[in-house]
mmCIF file of C-alpha atoms in Angstrom:
data_model
loop_
_atom_site.group_PDB
_atom_site.id
_atom_site.type_symbol
_atom_site.label_atom_id
_atom_site.label_comp_id
_atom_site.label_asym_id
_atom_site.label_seq_id
_atom_site.Cartn_x
_atom_site.Cartn_y
_atom_site.Cartn_z
ATOM 1 C CA MET A 15 -69.953 -191.669 65.898
ATOM 2 C CA PRO A 16 -72.072 -189.456 68.169
ATOM 3 C CA PHE A 17 -75.511 -189.716 66.605
ATOM 4 C CA TYR A 18 -78.256 -192.270 67.095
ATOM 5 C CA HIS A 19 -78.876 -194.983 64.502
ATOM 6 C CA LYS A 20 -81.009 -198.128 64.331
ATOM 7 C CA LEU A 21 -81.265 -201.092 61.985
ATOM 8 C CA GLY A 22 -83.534 -204.143 62.102
ATOM 9 C CA GLN A 23 -85.955 -204.930 64.877
ATOM 10 C CA VAL A 24 -85.507 -203.968 68.532
ATOM 11 C CA PRO A 25 -87.926 -204.152 71.488
ATOM 12 C CA ALA A 26 -89.800 -201.081 72.678
ATOM 13 C CA LYS A 27 -87.765 -201.031 75.904
ATOM 14 C CA ARG A 28 -84.197 -202.135 76.444
ATOM 15 C CA HIS A 29 -83.466 -205.067 78.757
ATOM 16 C CA THR A 30 -86.958 -206.505 78.212
ATOM 17 C CA GLN A 31 -88.224 -209.700 76.583
ATOM 18 C CA PHE A 32 -87.737 -209.792 72.808
ATOM 19 C CA ARG A 33 -88.679 -213.131 71.303
ATOM 20 C CA GLN A 34 -87.914 -214.934 68.070
ATOM 21 C CA ALA A 35 -90.556 -216.600 65.897
ATOM 22 C CA ASP A 36 -90.091 -219.921 67.757
ATOM 23 C CA GLY A 37 -90.669 -218.220 71.114
ATOM 24 C CA SER A 38 -87.034 -218.207 72.257
ATOM 25 C CA LEU A 39 -85.443 -215.001 73.438
ATOM 26 C CA TYR A 40 -83.110 -212.919 71.345
ATOM 27 C CA ARG A 41 -79.851 -212.502 73.251
ATOM 28 C CA GLU A 42 -79.272 -208.842 74.058
ATOM 29 C CA GLN A 43 -75.634 -207.713 74.055
ATOM 30 C CA LEU A 44 -74.336 -204.336 75.206
ATOM 31 C CA MET A 45 -71.343 -203.104 73.218
ATOM 32 C CA SER A 46 -70.012 -200.247 75.306
ATOM 33 C CA THR A 47 -66.869 -198.136 75.506
ATOM 34 C CA LYS A 48 -64.968 -197.060 78.607
ATOM 35 C CA GLY A 49 -66.929 -199.553 80.665
ATOM 36 C CA PHE A 50 -70.422 -198.091 80.855
ATOM 37 C CA SER A 51 -69.522 -194.404 80.665
ATOM 38 C CA ASP A 52 -69.183 -193.622 76.938
ATOM 39 C CA ILE A 53 -71.078 -194.338 73.714
ATOM 40 C CA TYR A 54 -72.631 -197.771 73.239
ATOM 41 C CA SER A 55 -75.070 -199.838 71.213
ATOM 42 C CA LEU A 56 -77.390 -202.739 72.023
ATOM 43 C CA THR A 57 -77.371 -205.697 69.636
ATOM 44 C CA TYR A 58 -79.909 -208.538 69.563
ATOM 45 C CA HIS A 59 -78.535 -211.960 68.580
ATOM 46 C CA ILE A 60 -80.203 -215.226 67.613
ATOM 47 C CA ASN A 61 -77.517 -217.128 69.533
ATOM 48 C CA PRO A 62 -75.551 -216.400 72.717
ATOM 49 C CA PRO A 63 -72.365 -214.581 71.630
ATOM 50 C CA THR A 64 -70.513 -216.419 74.415
ATOM 51 C CA GLN A 65 -71.236 -219.871 72.954
ATOM 52 C CA VAL A 66 -67.813 -220.894 71.594
ATOM 53 C CA THR A 67 -66.980 -224.464 70.568
ATOM 54 C CA ARG A 68 -63.204 -224.095 70.335
ATOM 55 C CA VAL A 69 -60.551 -221.459 71.002
ATOM 56 C CA GLU A 70 -56.813 -221.387 70.432
ATOM 57 C CA LYS A 71 -53.989 -218.902 70.185
ATOM 58 C CA ILE A 72 -52.701 -218.474 66.647
ATOM 59 C CA ARG A 73 -49.606 -216.356 67.241
ATOM 60 C CA ASP A 74 -48.035 -213.400 68.980
ATOM 61 C CA ILE A 75 -48.184 -210.124 67.072
ATOM 62 C CA VAL A 76 -44.675 -208.701 67.160
ATOM 63 C CA ILE A 77 -43.455 -205.710 65.167
ATOM 64 C CA GLU A 78 -39.673 -205.503 65.030
ATOM 65 C CA LYS A 79 -38.528 -201.909 65.260
ATOM 66 C CA GLU A 80 -35.296 -200.549 63.898
ATOM 67 C CA GLU A 81 -32.450 -199.469 66.116
ATOM 68 C CA GLN A 82 -32.544 -195.699 66.518
ATOM 69 C CA GLY A 83 -30.102 -193.969 64.212
ATOM 70 C CA ALA A 84 -29.640 -190.361 63.154
ATOM 71 C CA LEU A 85 -32.854 -188.344 63.176
ATOM 72 C CA LYS A 86 -33.871 -187.720 59.569
ATOM 73 C CA HIS A 87 -36.772 -187.342 57.207
ATOM 74 C CA ARG A 88 -37.927 -190.644 55.694
ATOM 75 C CA HIS A 89 -39.626 -191.666 52.471
ATOM 76 C CA PHE A 90 -41.073 -195.125 51.908
ATOM 77 C CA LEU A 91 -42.190 -196.267 48.452
ATOM 78 C CA ALA A 92 -44.887 -198.291 50.156
ATOM 79 C CA HIS A 93 -46.744 -199.194 46.959
ATOM 80 C CA ARG A 94 -43.705 -201.234 45.907
ATOM 81 C CA ALA A 95 -43.903 -203.521 48.931
ATOM 82 C CA GLU A 96 -44.472 -207.159 48.076
ATOM 83 C CA LEU A 97 -47.587 -208.096 50.023
ATOM 84 C CA SER A 98 -49.758 -211.191 49.990
ATOM 85 C CA GLY A 99 -52.629 -212.696 51.901
ATOM 86 C CA ASP A 100 -56.115 -211.559 52.830
ATOM 87 C CA PRO A 101 -57.093 -208.022 53.972
ATOM 88 C CA ILE A 102 -55.819 -208.757 57.496
ATOM 89 C CA ASP A 103 -52.761 -210.954 56.860
ATOM 90 C CA SER A 104 -51.466 -208.671 54.099
ATOM 91 C CA ARG A 105 -51.074 -205.715 56.448
ATOM 92 C CA GLN A 106 -47.531 -204.440 56.714
ATOM 93 C CA VAL A 107 -46.884 -202.027 59.588
ATOM 94 C CA LEU A 108 -44.502 -199.220 58.619
ATOM 95 C CA MET A 109 -44.384 -197.203 61.851
ATOM 96 C CA PHE A 110 -45.998 -197.194 65.277
ATOM 97 C CA ASN A 111 -46.020 -195.949 68.851
ATOM 98 C CA SER A 112 -48.186 -196.675 71.886
ATOM 99 C CA ASP A 113 -51.074 -194.609 70.473
ATOM 100 C CA VAL A 114 -51.219 -195.645 66.828
ATOM 101 C CA SER A 115 -49.831 -197.952 64.159
ATOM 102 C CA LEU A 116 -49.742 -197.197 60.436
ATOM 103 C CA ALA A 117 -49.791 -199.969 57.869
ATOM 104 C CA ILE A 118 -50.412 -200.667 54.216
ATOM 105 C CA SER A 119 -52.457 -203.551 52.844
ATOM 106 C CA LYS A 120 -52.833 -204.871 49.302
ATOM 107 C CA PRO A 121 -54.703 -208.165 49.627
ATOM 108 C CA THR A 122 -54.222 -211.000 47.181
ATOM 109 C CA ALA A 123 -56.724 -213.400 48.765
ATOM 110 C CA ALA A 124 -60.244 -213.334 50.190
ATOM 111 C CA MET A 125 -61.075 -213.622 53.898
ATOM 112 C CA ASP A 126 -62.587 -217.021 54.783
ATOM 113 C CA TYR A 127 -63.121 -215.922 58.390
ATOM 114 C CA TYR A 128 -64.342 -212.892 60.343
ATOM 115 C CA TYR A 129 -62.109 -210.558 62.312
ATOM 116 C CA ARG A 130 -62.385 -208.546 65.507
ATOM 117 C CA ASN A 131 -59.796 -206.077 66.759
ATOM 118 C CA SER A 132 -60.272 -206.009 70.524
ATOM 119 C CA ASP A 133 -57.246 -203.779 71.079
ATOM 120 C CA CYS A 134 -57.891 -200.866 68.750
ATOM 121 C CA ASP A 135 -60.283 -198.757 66.741
ATOM 122 C CA GLU A 136 -59.410 -199.014 63.061
ATOM 123 C CA VAL A 137 -59.547 -196.675 60.091
ATOM 124 C CA LEU A 138 -59.207 -198.320 56.690
ATOM 125 C CA PHE A 139 -58.556 -195.711 54.024
ATOM 126 C CA VAL A 140 -59.489 -197.147 50.639
ATOM 127 C CA HIS A 141 -56.802 -196.100 48.154
ATOM 128 C CA GLU A 142 -58.379 -198.190 45.420
ATOM 129 C CA GLY A 143 -61.004 -200.871 44.977
ATOM 130 C CA GLU A 144 -64.650 -201.544 45.687
ATOM 131 C CA GLY A 145 -66.347 -203.995 47.977
ATOM 132 C CA VAL A 146 -68.385 -204.508 51.113
ATOM 133 C CA LEU A 147 -67.477 -204.315 54.774
ATOM 134 C CA GLU A 148 -69.684 -206.972 56.381
ATOM 135 C CA THR A 149 -70.196 -206.291 60.101
ATOM 136 C CA ILE A 150 -72.466 -207.309 62.954
ATOM 137 C CA PHE A 151 -74.053 -203.867 62.552
ATOM 138 C CA GLY A 152 -74.819 -204.454 58.872
ATOM 139 C CA ASN A 153 -73.107 -203.944 55.558
ATOM 140 C CA LEU A 154 -71.161 -200.912 54.368
ATOM 141 C CA THR A 155 -70.268 -200.662 50.700
ATOM 142 C CA TYR A 156 -66.886 -199.069 50.088
ATOM 143 C CA GLY A 157 -65.102 -197.426 47.191
ATOM 144 C CA LYS A 158 -62.054 -195.363 46.380
ATOM 145 C CA GLY A 159 -61.428 -192.555 48.848
ATOM 146 C CA ASP A 160 -63.546 -193.951 51.683
ATOM 147 C CA TYR A 161 -62.470 -193.825 55.290
ATOM 148 C CA LEU A 162 -63.961 -196.925 56.957
ATOM 149 C CA VAL A 163 -64.080 -196.221 60.705
ATOM 150 C CA ILE A 164 -64.448 -199.461 62.691
ATOM 151 C CA PRO A 165 -64.939 -199.290 66.481
ATOM 152 C CA VAL A 166 -62.942 -201.588 68.734
ATOM 153 C CA GLY A 167 -64.642 -204.957 69.244
ATOM 154 C CA THR A 168 -66.572 -204.931 65.959
ATOM 155 C CA THR A 169 -66.752 -208.287 64.184
ATOM 156 C CA TYR A 170 -66.308 -207.793 60.450
ATOM 157 C CA ARG A 171 -65.053 -209.119 57.140
ATOM 158 C CA VAL A 172 -63.759 -207.247 54.074
ATOM 159 C CA VAL A 173 -65.298 -208.609 50.876
ATOM 160 C CA MET A 174 -63.488 -207.264 47.815
ATOM 161 C CA ASN A 175 -65.462 -206.912 44.598
ATOM 162 C CA THR A 176 -62.400 -205.513 42.802
ATOM 163 C CA PRO A 177 -58.685 -205.547 43.756
ATOM 164 C CA SER A 178 -58.310 -203.219 46.739
ATOM 165 C CA ARG A 179 -55.561 -201.317 48.495
ATOM 166 C CA PHE A 180 -55.757 -199.795 51.985
ATOM 167 C CA PHE A 181 -53.875 -197.455 54.305
ATOM 168 C CA VAL A 182 -54.591 -198.882 57.758
ATOM 169 C CA ILE A 183 -54.607 -196.833 60.964
ATOM 170 C CA GLU A 184 -55.000 -198.661 64.285
ATOM 171 C CA SER A 185 -55.755 -196.482 67.286
ATOM 172 C CA ALA A 186 -55.429 -197.425 70.950
ATOM 173 C CA SER A 187 -58.180 -194.860 71.677
ATOM 174 C CA MET A 188 -61.512 -193.952 70.117
ATOM 175 C CA ILE A 189 -61.544 -192.324 66.686
ATOM 176 C CA LYS A 190 -63.674 -189.179 66.986
ATOM 177 C CA VAL A 191 -64.810 -186.191 64.987
ATOM 178 C CA PRO A 192 -62.799 -183.157 66.194
ATOM 179 C CA ARG A 193 -64.388 -181.486 69.203
ATOM 180 C CA ARG A 194 -64.153 -178.007 67.699
ATOM 181 C CA TYR A 195 -66.487 -179.068 64.876
ATOM 182 C CA ARG A 196 -69.288 -180.088 67.264
ATOM 183 C CA ASN A 197 -71.671 -178.177 69.507
ATOM 184 C CA GLU A 198 -72.427 -179.161 73.089
ATOM 185 C CA HIS A 199 -74.965 -181.737 71.871
ATOM 186 C CA GLY A 200 -72.500 -183.439 69.521
ATOM 187 C CA GLN A 201 -74.004 -182.096 66.290
ATOM 188 C CA LEU A 202 -71.603 -180.904 63.602
ATOM 189 C CA GLU A 203 -71.612 -177.117 63.465
ATOM 190 C CA GLU A 204 -71.957 -174.890 60.405
ATOM 191 C CA HIS A 205 -68.209 -174.197 60.182
ATOM 192 C CA ALA A 206 -67.321 -177.913 60.057
ATOM 193 C CA PRO A 207 -65.859 -179.143 56.735
ATOM 194 C CA PHE A 208 -68.433 -181.935 56.525
ATOM 195 C CA TYR A 209 -71.961 -182.699 57.727
ATOM 196 C CA GLU A 210 -73.782 -185.683 59.226
ATOM 197 C CA ARG A 211 -75.380 -186.553 55.903
ATOM 198 C CA ASP A 212 -71.862 -187.105 54.498
ATOM 199 C CA ILE A 213 -71.366 -189.936 57.003
ATOM 200 C CA ARG A 214 -72.653 -193.337 55.861
ATOM 201 C CA PRO A 215 -73.703 -195.735 58.631
ATOM 202 C CA PRO A 216 -74.511 -199.376 57.808
ATOM 203 C CA SER A 217 -77.575 -199.411 55.557
ATOM 204 C CA GLU A 218 -78.321 -203.105 55.146
ATOM 205 C CA LEU A 219 -78.626 -205.587 58.005
ATOM 206 C CA ILE A 220 -78.572 -209.216 56.871
ATOM 207 C CA THR A 221 -79.414 -211.575 59.725
ATOM 208 C CA HIS A 222 -77.640 -214.920 59.271
ATOM 209 C CA ASP A 223 -79.400 -217.877 60.916
ATOM 210 C CA GLU A 224 -76.987 -220.578 59.805
ATOM 211 C CA LYS A 225 -75.368 -223.527 61.534
ATOM 212 C CA GLY A 226 -71.937 -224.894 60.732
ATOM 213 C CA GLU A 227 -68.366 -224.017 61.640
ATOM 214 C CA PHE A 228 -67.445 -220.348 61.549
ATOM 215 C CA GLU A 229 -64.160 -218.758 62.607
ATOM 216 C CA VAL A 230 -63.676 -215.339 64.182
ATOM 217 C CA ARG A 231 -60.061 -214.269 64.588
ATOM 218 C CA VAL A 232 -59.596 -211.874 67.473
ATOM 219 C CA LYS A 233 -56.680 -209.533 68.010
ATOM 220 C CA SER A 234 -56.253 -208.917 71.726
ATOM 221 C CA ARG A 235 -53.314 -208.190 74.006
ATOM 222 C CA ASP A 236 -50.949 -208.216 71.006
ATOM 223 C CA MET A 237 -51.918 -211.783 70.161
ATOM 224 C CA LEU A 238 -54.127 -213.299 67.472
ATOM 225 C CA HIS A 239 -56.668 -215.869 68.643
ATOM 226 C CA SER A 240 -59.070 -218.178 66.802
ATOM 227 C CA TYR A 241 -62.639 -218.640 68.072
ATOM 228 C CA ILE A 242 -64.817 -221.287 66.439
ATOM 229 C CA PHE A 243 -68.621 -220.967 66.597
ATOM 230 C CA ASP A 244 -71.248 -223.471 65.461
ATOM 231 C CA PHE A 245 -73.420 -220.618 64.191
ATOM 232 C CA HIS A 246 -72.859 -217.643 61.907
ATOM 233 C CA PRO A 247 -71.342 -214.722 63.903
ATOM 234 C CA LEU A 248 -73.426 -212.127 62.026
ATOM 235 C CA ASP A 249 -76.685 -213.285 63.601
ATOM 236 C CA VAL A 250 -77.922 -209.862 64.737
ATOM 237 C CA ALA A 251 -81.649 -209.253 64.131
ATOM 238 C CA GLY A 252 -81.510 -205.594 65.163
ATOM 239 C CA TRP A 253 -79.522 -202.988 67.037
ATOM 240 C CA ASP A 254 -79.585 -199.353 68.068
ATOM 241 C CA GLY A 255 -77.254 -196.851 69.670
ATOM 242 C CA TYR A 256 -74.341 -194.532 69.043
ATOM 243 C CA LEU A 257 -71.552 -197.090 68.477
ATOM 244 C CA PHE A 258 -71.246 -198.464 64.937
ATOM 245 C CA PRO A 259 -68.873 -198.504 61.967
ATOM 246 C CA TYR A 260 -69.312 -195.858 59.296
ATOM 247 C CA ALA A 261 -67.848 -194.595 56.043
ATOM 248 C CA PHE A 262 -66.817 -191.083 55.098
ATOM 249 C CA ASN A 263 -65.404 -190.297 51.673
ATOM 250 C CA ILE A 264 -62.440 -187.949 51.440
ATOM 251 C CA GLY A 265 -64.165 -186.330 48.460
ATOM 252 C CA ASP A 266 -66.878 -185.051 50.825
ATOM 253 C CA PHE A 267 -64.351 -183.086 52.885
ATOM 254 C CA GLU A 268 -64.911 -179.408 52.043
ATOM 255 C CA PRO A 269 -61.550 -177.598 52.203
ATOM 256 C CA ILE A 270 -61.105 -174.462 54.284
ATOM 257 C CA THR A 271 -59.166 -171.797 52.380
ATOM 258 C CA GLY A 272 -58.105 -168.189 52.998
ATOM 259 C CA ARG A 273 -56.223 -165.184 51.651
ATOM 260 C CA LEU A 274 -52.987 -166.576 53.086
ATOM 261 C CA HIS A 275 -51.704 -170.139 53.483
ATOM 262 C CA GLN A 276 -53.765 -172.102 56.001
ATOM 263 C CA PRO A 277 -51.985 -174.344 58.559
ATOM 264 C CA PRO A 278 -52.545 -178.135 58.704
ATOM 265 C CA PRO A 279 -55.280 -178.054 61.414
ATOM 266 C CA VAL A 280 -57.758 -176.811 58.771
ATOM 267 C CA HIS A 281 -57.417 -180.237 57.131
ATOM 268 C CA GLN A 282 -58.231 -182.187 60.309
ATOM 269 C CA THR A 283 -60.847 -184.909 59.809
ATOM 270 C CA PHE A 284 -60.574 -187.151 62.898
ATOM 271 C CA GLN A 285 -58.931 -187.052 66.296
ATOM 272 C CA ALA A 286 -57.833 -189.595 68.887
ATOM 273 C CA GLU A 287 -55.686 -189.532 71.991
ATOM 274 C CA GLY A 288 -52.160 -188.872 70.819
ATOM 275 C CA PHE A 289 -52.733 -188.160 67.128
ATOM 276 C CA VAL A 290 -54.962 -186.590 64.485
ATOM 277 C CA ILE A 291 -55.937 -187.558 60.926
ATOM 278 C CA CYS A 292 -56.117 -184.888 58.218
ATOM 279 C CA SER A 293 -57.321 -184.865 54.606
ATOM 280 C CA PHE A 294 -55.510 -182.892 51.908
ATOM 281 C CA VAL A 295 -57.990 -182.501 49.057
ATOM 282 C CA PRO A 296 -58.231 -180.519 45.798
ATOM 283 C CA ARG A 297 -58.776 -176.865 46.700
ATOM 284 C CA LEU A 298 -58.314 -173.279 45.588
ATOM 285 C CA TYR A 299 -55.059 -171.636 46.584
ATOM 286 C CA ASP A 300 -54.678 -168.531 48.730
ATOM 287 C CA TYR A 301 -55.957 -165.351 47.103
ATOM 288 C CA HIS A 302 -53.907 -162.540 48.669
ATOM 289 C CA PRO A 303 -52.157 -160.751 45.760
ATOM 290 C CA LEU A 304 -48.747 -161.578 47.260
ATOM 291 C CA ALA A 305 -49.649 -165.028 48.603
ATOM 292 C CA ILE A 306 -47.199 -167.923 48.424
ATOM 293 C CA PRO A 307 -49.333 -171.078 48.070
ATOM 294 C CA ALA A 308 -46.526 -173.477 49.000
ATOM 295 C CA PRO A 309 -46.347 -174.127 52.751
ATOM 296 C CA TYR A 310 -43.740 -172.272 54.774
ATOM 297 C CA TYR A 311 -40.855 -174.144 56.383
ATOM 298 C CA HIS A 312 -41.813 -175.336 59.822
ATOM 299 C CA SER A 313 -40.458 -177.220 62.796
ATOM 300 C CA ASN A 314 -43.195 -179.382 64.232
ATOM 301 C CA ILE A 315 -41.252 -179.619 67.475
ATOM 302 C CA GLU A 316 -43.729 -181.829 69.317
ATOM 303 C CA SER A 317 -45.309 -183.743 66.449
ATOM 304 C CA ASP A 318 -44.250 -186.437 63.991
ATOM 305 C CA GLU A 319 -45.867 -185.827 60.590
ATOM 306 C CA VAL A 320 -46.775 -188.730 58.295
ATOM 307 C CA LEU A 321 -48.192 -188.225 54.808
ATOM 308 C CA TYR A 322 -49.749 -190.978 52.707
ATOM 309 C CA TYR A 323 -49.873 -189.737 49.119
ATOM 310 C CA VAL A 324 -53.017 -190.839 47.299
ATOM 311 C CA ASP A 325 -53.301 -188.982 44.019
ATOM 312 C CA GLY A 326 -52.442 -185.793 42.130
ATOM 313 C CA ASN A 327 -49.366 -183.594 42.122
ATOM 314 C CA PHE A 328 -48.270 -182.633 45.621
ATOM 315 C CA MET A 329 -47.025 -179.114 44.970
ATOM 316 C CA SER A 330 -44.427 -178.905 47.758
ATOM 317 C CA ARG A 331 -42.760 -182.270 47.045
ATOM 318 C CA LYS A 332 -40.578 -183.797 44.350
ATOM 319 C CA GLY A 333 -39.856 -187.493 43.832
ATOM 320 C CA ILE A 334 -43.074 -188.590 45.514
ATOM 321 C CA GLU A 335 -45.147 -191.339 43.941
ATOM 322 C CA GLU A 336 -48.744 -192.460 44.382
ATOM 323 C CA GLY A 337 -48.701 -194.669 47.469
ATOM 324 C CA SER A 338 -45.564 -193.056 48.930
ATOM 325 C CA VAL A 339 -45.375 -192.504 52.687
ATOM 326 C CA THR A 340 -43.184 -189.789 54.206
ATOM 327 C CA LEU A 341 -42.223 -189.166 57.824
ATOM 328 C CA HIS A 342 -41.055 -185.737 58.953
ATOM 329 C CA PRO A 343 -40.105 -186.288 62.613
ATOM 330 C CA MET A 344 -40.378 -183.818 65.437
ATOM 331 C CA GLY A 345 -37.241 -181.863 66.250
ATOM 332 C CA ILE A 346 -35.965 -180.916 62.796
ATOM 333 C CA PRO A 347 -37.498 -178.466 60.290
ATOM 334 C CA HIS A 348 -39.033 -179.464 56.984
ATOM 335 C CA GLY A 349 -40.814 -177.716 54.155
ATOM 336 C CA PRO A 350 -41.032 -177.316 50.390
ATOM 337 C CA HIS A 351 -38.452 -178.869 48.101
ATOM 338 C CA PRO A 352 -36.116 -176.549 46.148
ATOM 339 C CA GLY A 353 -37.910 -174.688 43.380
ATOM 340 C CA THR A 354 -41.425 -175.484 44.571
ATOM 341 C CA ILE A 355 -41.954 -172.174 46.401
ATOM 342 C CA GLU A 356 -41.363 -170.002 43.340
ATOM 343 C CA ALA A 357 -43.221 -172.499 41.156
ATOM 344 C CA SER A 358 -46.316 -172.227 43.342
ATOM 345 C CA ILE A 359 -46.646 -168.427 43.041
ATOM 346 C CA GLY A 360 -49.524 -167.477 40.788
ATOM 347 C CA LYS A 361 -51.075 -170.958 40.794
ATOM 348 C CA LYS A 362 -54.820 -170.940 41.415
ATOM 349 C CA GLU A 363 -55.540 -174.454 42.644
ATOM 350 C CA THR A 364 -54.125 -177.847 43.543
ATOM 351 C CA ASN A 365 -55.408 -181.333 42.798
ATOM 352 C CA GLU A 366 -53.366 -183.098 45.480
ATOM 353 C CA LEU A 367 -54.973 -185.850 47.530
ATOM 354 C CA ALA A 368 -53.291 -187.199 50.662
ATOM 355 C CA VAL A 369 -53.969 -188.484 54.178
ATOM 356 C CA MET A 370 -51.877 -187.032 56.990
ATOM 357 C CA VAL A 371 -51.367 -188.460 60.474
ATOM 358 C CA ASP A 372 -49.730 -186.210 63.067
ATOM 359 C CA THR A 373 -48.660 -187.948 66.266
ATOM 360 C CA PHE A 374 -47.677 -186.330 69.558
ATOM 361 C CA LYS A 375 -45.232 -189.062 70.534
ATOM 362 C CA PRO A 376 -42.287 -190.137 68.373
ATOM 363 C CA LEU A 377 -42.955 -192.972 65.940
ATOM 364 C CA HIS A 378 -40.868 -196.142 65.718
ATOM 365 C CA ILE A 379 -39.983 -197.450 62.264
ATOM 366 C CA ALA A 380 -40.647 -201.123 61.596
ATOM 367 C CA LYS A 381 -37.651 -203.008 60.217
ATOM 368 C CA ALA A 382 -39.822 -204.302 57.377
ATOM 369 C CA ALA A 383 -40.178 -200.731 56.072
ATOM 370 C CA HIS A 384 -36.482 -200.660 55.132
ATOM 371 C CA LYS A 385 -37.211 -202.823 52.077
ATOM 372 C CA VAL A 386 -39.031 -199.939 50.385
ATOM 373 C CA GLU A 387 -37.135 -196.938 51.780
ATOM 374 C CA ASP A 388 -35.747 -194.125 49.640
ATOM 375 C CA GLU A 389 -32.432 -193.657 51.446
ATOM 376 C CA ASN A 390 -31.679 -190.341 49.741
ATOM 377 C CA TYR A 391 -34.832 -188.516 50.812
ATOM 378 C CA MET A 392 -33.122 -186.584 53.632
ATOM 379 C CA TYR A 393 -30.851 -184.955 51.057
ATOM 380 C CA SER A 394 -33.567 -184.081 48.544
ATOM 381 C CA TRP A 395 -33.640 -180.489 49.862
ATOM 382 C CA LEU A 396 -30.105 -179.830 48.608
ATOM 383 C CA PRO A 397 -29.994 -177.460 45.607
ATOM 384 C CA PRO A 398 -29.469 -179.136 42.223
ATOM 385 C CA LYS A 399 -25.819 -179.475 41.254
ATOM 386 C CA ALA A 400 -24.673 -177.086 38.555
#
């Protein structure tokens, strides 16, 4: 996130001596992106982060994709998927391409290790639950509706205080705030649908000075590896910079409305290379006297559209459930279900809540998604039989 933040103790000048109480040096580590040419932070560790006692490969990470069939709209009743394991192992990828993967997670067990995704930035959307994201940059409390944005290379653990459910977005590129919302200095402008004070950086840094055996599982090069340390991996005494995880609640997204129906870009919340993330939130409908609040039919010719339905009544859809995921692929038109256009006329507001991901390359469907697919969704636009 492009603003400066600091937690804990750091020396007056970078790359200078910074000593612990026993006189030994804190180990300075640069966490940088795009080599040395993009945002970064400096972290100060009690122990050398390179000091590993054991390492082994756990497994390859392979997502089996379906064979390409007829192009059609898809609906997955993702909340019905039978998932188990901790917040990492319980992830079930539904669809993916070279830019992004989209998964659901409903953990049934706690994490007894720490995790680091060295391939991707991550966004964990909290559908339900409360807990703490423990990271080397400090702790972030989370609750329903939070986007947890975790930069690539961040060591973390999800600690659930209540049963939690997540929509997981992994990005091969950096997750950013849309450029059009920011001025030349990176500050959010007045027309942006949220403000810096809506963004929650880590607020509590707990420095662990503990010995023992601690595991960090690292995803890298489409493999999962296990690294064993003889000290606690969250041993940072202080850090500063522009690279850190943060939380943003979907309820703090201020919708942009108008006299006539506004197109999906007004809902954009984040961007990356090859896709965008949008937030559909409760909002007033269009106020032209002849306005049709339901969206018009459209052919997103060069964009696959994925919607993760969170809560409320999505006015243009029928047969959708909380936790459903739909895919409207590029190349064929889609739009409101029969009867929803007329039904929307005269309505003043909507209470729908959903997360949308639009990709600019076609998405592959994971074979595992077939277990929860609504096979009749493509034909749900047919008029009701008399």
